[in-house]
Structures are given as C-alpha cells and as structure tokens.
PDB file of C-alpha atoms in Angstrom:
ATOM      1  CA  MET A   1     106.310 124.059  72.337  1.00  0.00           C
ATOM      2  CA  THR A   2     109.890 123.097  73.585  1.00  0.00           C
ATOM      3  CA  ALA A   3     112.209 120.083  71.898  1.00  0.00           C
ATOM      4  CA  THR A   4     114.658 118.794  74.285  1.00  0.00           C
ATOM      5  CA  ARG A   5     117.661 116.337  73.268  1.00  0.00           C
ATOM      6  CA  THR A   6     119.559 113.894  75.364  1.00  0.00           C
ATOM      7  CA  GLY A   7     121.850 111.806  73.399  1.00  0.00           C
ATOM      8  CA  ASP A   8     120.232 111.200  70.131  1.00  0.00           C
ATOM      9  CA  GLN A   9     116.557 111.122  71.916  1.00  0.00           C
ATOM     10  CA  TRP A  10     114.083 114.248  71.106  1.00  0.00           C
ATOM     11  CA  GLU A  11     111.285 114.668  73.483  1.00  0.00           C
ATOM     12  CA  ALA A  12     108.684 117.428  73.055  1.00  0.00           C
ATOM     13  CA  SER A  13     106.343 119.237  75.220  1.00  0.00           C
ATOM     14  CA  GLU A  14     103.957 122.214  75.714  1.00  0.00           C
ATOM     15  CA  VAL A  15     104.736 124.964  77.710  1.00  0.00           C
ATOM     16  CA  ASP A  16     103.211 127.779  79.651  1.00  0.00           C
ATOM     17  CA  LEU A  17     104.889 131.053  79.029  1.00  0.00           C
ATOM     18  CA  ASP A  18     101.959 133.032  80.575  1.00  0.00           C
ATOM     19  CA  ASP A  19     104.027 134.152  83.557  1.00  0.00           C
ATOM     20  CA  ILE A  20     107.405 134.941  82.202  1.00  0.00           C
ATOM     21  CA  ALA A  21     108.903 138.206  82.953  1.00  0.00           C
ATOM     22  CA  ASP A  22     112.110 138.061  80.708  1.00  0.00           C
ATOM     23  CA  ILE A  23     113.907 136.128  78.543  1.00  0.00           C
ATOM     24  CA  GLU A  24     115.693 134.476  81.446  1.00  0.00           C
ATOM     25  CA  ASP A  25     112.330 133.304  82.439  1.00  0.00           C
ATOM     26  CA  ALA A  26     112.038 131.494  79.459  1.00  0.00           C
ATOM     27  CA  ALA A  27     115.160 129.808  79.608  1.00  0.00           C
ATOM     28  CA  GLU A  28     114.073 128.628  83.028  1.00  0.00           C
ATOM     29  CA  VAL A  29     110.722 127.102  81.603  1.00  0.00           C
ATOM     30  CA  MET A  30     113.097 125.314  79.208  1.00  0.00           C
ATOM     31  CA  ARG A  31     115.371 123.900  82.039  1.00  0.00           C
ATOM     32  CA  ASP A  32     112.362 122.936  83.901  1.00  0.00           C
ATOM     33  CA  VAL A  33     111.168 120.759  80.987  1.00  0.00           C
ATOM     34  CA  ASN A  34     114.320 118.535  80.956  1.00  0.00           C
ATOM     35  CA  PRO A  35     117.207 119.687  83.350  1.00  0.00           C
ATOM     36  CA  ASP A  36     119.594 117.156  81.565  1.00  0.00           C
ATOM     37  CA  ALA A  37     119.077 118.312  77.934  1.00  0.00           C
ATOM     38  CA  GLU A  38     122.244 118.688  75.901  1.00  0.00           C
ATOM     39  CA  VAL A  39     119.886 120.891  73.457  1.00  0.00           C
ATOM     40  CA  ALA A  40     116.584 122.541  74.166  1.00  0.00           C
ATOM     41  CA  LEU A  41     114.746 124.389  71.667  1.00  0.00           C
ATOM     42  CA  LEU A  42     111.421 126.855  72.454  1.00  0.00           C
ATOM     43  CA  PHE A  43     109.219 127.473  69.213  1.00  0.00           C
ATOM     44  CA  VAL A  44     106.651 130.306  69.718  1.00  0.00           C
ATOM     45  CA  ASP A  45     104.153 130.783  67.100  1.00  0.00           C
ATOM     46  CA  ALA A  46     102.332 133.972  67.248  1.00  0.00           C
ATOM     47  CA  ASP A  47      99.244 134.780  65.476  1.00  0.00           C
ATOM     48  CA  ASP A  48     100.369 133.011  62.660  1.00  0.00           C
ATOM     49  CA  SER A  49     102.523 135.846  61.718  1.00  0.00           C
ATOM     50  CA  TYR A  50     105.744 135.563  63.909  1.00  0.00           C
ATOM     51  CA  LEU A  51     107.955 132.621  65.222  1.00  0.00           C
ATOM     52  CA  THR A  52     110.403 133.193  67.552  1.00  0.00           C
ATOM     53  CA  ILE A  53     112.984 130.056  68.608  1.00  0.00           C
ATOM     54  CA  LEU A  54     115.352 130.119  71.779  1.00  0.00           C
ATOM     55  CA  ARG A  55     117.906 127.549  72.181  1.00  0.00           C
ATOM     56  CA  LEU A  56     119.573 126.338  75.349  1.00  0.00           C
ATOM     57  CA  ASP A  57     122.657 124.429  75.120  1.00  0.00           C
ATOM     58  CA  GLN A  58     123.609 122.145  78.491  1.00  0.00           C
ATOM     59  CA  GLY A  59     121.163 124.445  80.453  1.00  0.00           C
ATOM     60  CA  ASP A  60     123.477 127.494  79.470  1.00  0.00           C
ATOM     61  CA  ASP A  61     124.317 129.556  76.422  1.00  0.00           C
ATOM     62  CA  LEU A  62     120.765 131.016  75.463  1.00  0.00           C
ATOM     63  CA  ARG A  63     120.765 132.048  71.989  1.00  0.00           C
ATOM     64  CA  ALA A  64     117.312 133.845  70.144  1.00  0.00           C
ATOM     65  CA  PHE A  65     115.806 134.513  66.873  1.00  0.00           C
ATOM     66  CA  GLY A  66     113.142 136.129  65.919  1.00  0.00           C
ATOM     67  CA  SER A  67     111.244 136.189  62.463  1.00  0.00           C
ATOM     68  CA  ASP A  68     110.180 139.826  62.449  1.00  0.00           C
ATOM     69  CA  ALA A  69     111.245 142.569  65.106  1.00  0.00           C
ATOM     70  CA  GLU A  70     107.616 143.814  64.736  1.00  0.00           C
ATOM     71  CA  TYR A  71     106.489 141.189  67.314  1.00  0.00           C
ATOM     72  CA  ALA A  72     108.265 142.981  69.850  1.00  0.00           C
ATOM     73  CA  SER A  73     105.737 145.839  69.594  1.00  0.00           C
ATOM     74  CA  GLN A  74     102.898 143.465  68.917  1.00  0.00           C
ATOM     75  CA  SER A  75     102.675 141.705  72.111  1.00  0.00           C
ATOM     76  CA  ARG A  76     103.782 141.170  75.667  1.00  0.00           C
ATOM     77  CA  LEU A  77     105.621 138.001  75.128  1.00  0.00           C
ATOM     78  CA  GLY A  78     106.988 139.660  71.762  1.00  0.00           C
ATOM     79  CA  GLU A  79     108.633 142.158  73.649  1.00  0.00           C
ATOM     80  CA  THR A  80     109.679 140.033  76.605  1.00  0.00           C
ATOM     81  CA  LEU A  81     111.340 137.592  74.184  1.00  0.00           C
ATOM     82  CA  LEU A  82     112.917 139.927  71.599  1.00  0.00           C
ATOM     83  CA  ALA A  83     113.124 143.266  73.079  1.00  0.00           C
ATOM     84  CA  ASP A  84     116.927 143.204  73.408  1.00  0.00           C
ATOM     85  CA  LEU A  85     117.767 141.163  70.221  1.00  0.00           C
ATOM     86  CA  GLU A  86     119.776 143.215  67.499  1.00  0.00           C
ATOM     87  CA  PRO A  87     118.613 142.853  63.749  1.00  0.00           C
ATOM     88  CA  ASP A  88     120.237 139.727  61.974  1.00  0.00           C
ATOM     89  CA  ASP A  89     122.937 140.770  59.469  1.00  0.00           C
ATOM     90  CA  HIS A  90     121.108 138.357  56.764  1.00  0.00           C
ATOM     91  CA  ASP A  91     123.431 140.027  54.031  1.00  0.00           C
ATOM     92  CA  ASP A  92     126.370 138.149  55.319  1.00  0.00           C
ATOM     93  CA  PHE A  93     126.554 134.931  53.856  1.00  0.00           C
ATOM     94  CA  ASP A  94     129.331 132.869  52.242  1.00  0.00           C
ATOM     95  CA  GLU A  95     128.900 133.792  48.450  1.00  0.00           C
ATOM     96  CA  GLU A  96     130.796 130.554  47.694  1.00  0.00           C
ATOM     97  CA  ASP A  97     128.100 128.217  49.531  1.00  0.00           C
ATOM     98  CA  GLU A  98     126.008 127.977  46.204  1.00  0.00           C
ATOM     99  CA  GLU A  99     123.167 126.008  48.264  1.00  0.00           C
ATOM    100  CA  ALA A 100     122.876 128.723  50.647  1.00  0.00           C
ATOM    101  CA  ALA A 101     122.857 131.120  47.619  1.00  0.00           C
ATOM    102  CA  VAL A 102     120.124 129.465  46.018  1.00  0.00           C
ATOM    103  CA  ARG A 103     117.952 129.528  49.606  1.00  0.00           C
ATOM    104  CA  ARG A 104     119.023 133.124  50.138  1.00  0.00           C
ATOM    105  CA  PRO A 105     115.921 135.222  50.122  1.00  0.00           C
ATOM    106  CA  THR A 106     116.324 138.037  47.709  1.00  0.00           C
ATOM    107  CA  GLU A 107     114.236 140.405  49.924  1.00  0.00           C
ATOM    108  CA  LEU A 108     112.828 140.211  53.150  1.00  0.00           C
ATOM    109  CA  ASP A 109     109.161 142.043  54.067  1.00  0.00           C
ATOM    110  CA  ALA A 110     110.254 141.267  57.715  1.00  0.00           C
ATOM    111  CA  GLU A 111     113.169 142.143  60.250  1.00  0.00           C
ATOM    112  CA  PRO A 112     114.728 139.374  61.553  1.00  0.00           C
ATOM    113  CA  VAL A 113     116.295 139.751  64.864  1.00  0.00           C
ATOM    114  CA  GLY A 114     118.965 137.574  66.672  1.00  0.00           C
ATOM    115  CA  GLU A 115     120.998 134.433  65.665  1.00  0.00           C
ATOM    116  CA  ALA A 116     119.580 133.021  62.185  1.00  0.00           C
ATOM    117  CA  ASP A 117     122.417 130.599  62.971  1.00  0.00           C
ATOM    118  CA  LEU A 118     121.378 129.018  66.136  1.00  0.00           C
ATOM    119  CA  LEU A 119     120.440 125.939  64.389  1.00  0.00           C
ATOM    120  CA  SER A 120     123.178 125.528  61.907  1.00  0.00           C
ATOM    121  CA  ASP A 121     125.124 122.790  63.790  1.00  0.00           C
ATOM    122  CA  LEU A 122     121.615 121.053  63.602  1.00  0.00           C
ATOM    123  CA  GLY A 123     121.535 121.154  59.836  1.00  0.00           C
ATOM    124  CA  VAL A 124     119.442 124.318  59.404  1.00  0.00           C
ATOM    125  CA  PRO A 125     121.970 127.021  57.963  1.00  0.00           C
ATOM    126  CA  SER A 126     120.955 130.661  58.758  1.00  0.00           C
ATOM    127  CA  ALA A 127     120.162 131.241  54.892  1.00  0.00           C
ATOM    128  CA  MET A 128     117.906 128.247  54.921  1.00  0.00           C
ATOM    129  CA  LEU A 129     116.313 129.687  58.205  1.00  0.00           C
ATOM    130  CA  LEU A 130     115.396 132.862  56.608  1.00  0.00           C
ATOM    131  CA  ALA A 131     114.549 131.780  53.364  1.00  0.00           C
ATOM    132  CA  LEU A 132     111.614 129.772  55.228  1.00  0.00           C
ATOM    133  CA  CYS A 133     110.702 132.726  57.570  1.00  0.00           C
ATOM    134  CA  ALA A 134     110.553 134.835  53.725  1.00  0.00           C
ATOM    135  CA  LYS A 135     108.630 132.061  51.983  1.00  0.00           C
ATOM    136  CA  ASP A 136     105.099 133.486  50.799  1.00  0.00           C
ATOM    137  CA  GLY A 137     102.509 131.496  52.076  1.00  0.00           C
ATOM    138  CA  MET A 138     104.904 130.107  54.654  1.00  0.00           C
ATOM    139  CA  LEU A 139     103.173 130.228  58.097  1.00  0.00           C
ATOM    140  CA  PRO A 140     105.175 129.532  61.468  1.00  0.00           C
ATOM    141  CA  THR A 141     103.753 126.137  61.937  1.00  0.00           C
ATOM    142  CA  ASP A 142     105.040 125.246  58.673  1.00  0.00           C
ATOM    143  CA  VAL A 143     108.576 126.888  59.140  1.00  0.00           C
ATOM    144  CA  MET A 144     108.405 124.916  62.308  1.00  0.00           C
ATOM    145  CA  THR A 145     107.411 121.542  60.559  1.00  0.00           C
ATOM    146  CA  GLU A 146     110.063 122.144  58.043  1.00  0.00           C
ATOM    147  CA  LEU A 147     112.718 122.924  60.947  1.00  0.00           C
ATOM    148  CA  ALA A 148     111.639 119.926  62.879  1.00  0.00           C
ATOM    149  CA  GLU A 149     112.016 117.439  60.022  1.00  0.00           C
ATOM    150  CA  ARG A 150     115.647 118.738  59.366  1.00  0.00           C
ATOM    151  CA  ILE A 151     116.670 118.734  62.921  1.00  0.00           C
ATOM    152  CA  GLY A 152     115.433 115.252  63.491  1.00  0.00           C
ATOM    153  CA  CYS A 153     112.508 115.886  66.144  1.00  0.00           C
ATOM    154  CA  ALA A 154     109.395 116.103  64.120  1.00  0.00           C
ATOM    155  CA  GLU A 155     107.894 113.170  65.397  1.00  0.00           C
ATOM    156  CA  ALA A 156     108.456 114.357  69.132  1.00  0.00           C
ATOM    157  CA  LEU A 157     106.547 117.477  68.298  1.00  0.00           C
ATOM    158  CA  GLU A 158     103.932 115.818  66.158  1.00  0.00           C
ATOM    159  CA  ALA A 159     103.166 113.568  69.059  1.00  0.00           C
ATOM    160  CA  VAL A 160     102.644 116.528  71.508  1.00  0.00           C
ATOM    161  CA  SER A 161     100.631 118.581  68.859  1.00  0.00           C
ATOM    162  CA  ASP A 162      98.473 115.521  68.088  1.00  0.00           C
ATOM    163  CA  ALA A 163      97.673 114.796  71.898  1.00  0.00           C
TER     164      ALA A 163
END
C-alpha cells in the first residue's frame, strides 16, 4: 500500500509488486502512483510477520527500512526489497532524550535493517519505529496503523483498505 503527500494532502492506493525485479522497480511503482508527490511511502506487510517501508522524497532519494532481515531469506519480494540493506544500529540513541529512552526496546527478537529514522521528520523517531516493531502482539498491520495515525495519513489508508 502506498501513501503519497502533496502539500498537506495524503492519498493512498494499493499497488502490485509482483513484477518488480529490484528495489528501484519498487521506487518506480511509487513514482507512477503520484509523480508530483513530495513524499511517497510504500508499506509492505508480509505474512503478518514482516514490515518493510520504502520512502521516496520528491521522486528521488529512496530510503528503506525492514523490521527483520529474515524477510530477505523468506521470500522473493523480501530479497528484492531488503537484500542490500545493512542492519540498523538500534543501539545508537540519544540517551538525553527521555521519550526515546522509554520507547527504546531493550531487546529485539528481530534484526531490523535499513534506516529506522526514515519517518522521523514525519513524527516517528527511530526509537518509536523500532519499539513498535518489537512490541509483543503487534502485527505489521498494527504497526502501519499506528504509524499512519502519527504521520497523518490514517484516513487515506483506511479509505483504501475499506474499499
């Protein structure tokens, strides 16, 4: 599912990733959804276990995050989206930031990859993203819902998922 923002307006749509051969093809799918988008986000929920987020700013500057590197070995799509990403350094938090310290997971069962801070300017610091992904009982759809509410695109995503 994609969420694109132009100005203050978010739009969402379902996309087909069956034919992508690499992460740049995924970026092209995002560009095709809304070529004028200032911010384009792609949320991939796989097997109720893995979440991948791609972000494209101004149609360029592709950034990616995966909740668990294991997804790359579990599916062709996971390998396509995550294969080139390095594990996220989730130990590098500002200890002076009490809010981040409270949300920081003490232990992750997964190995996040990519850039956990890719949503920080939209209101989701890396510590929060990692904590949501590590929280017991949280499915990727739950994480997406929480992220969408914080970012401001929840209504757009709900309209597409309810359709």
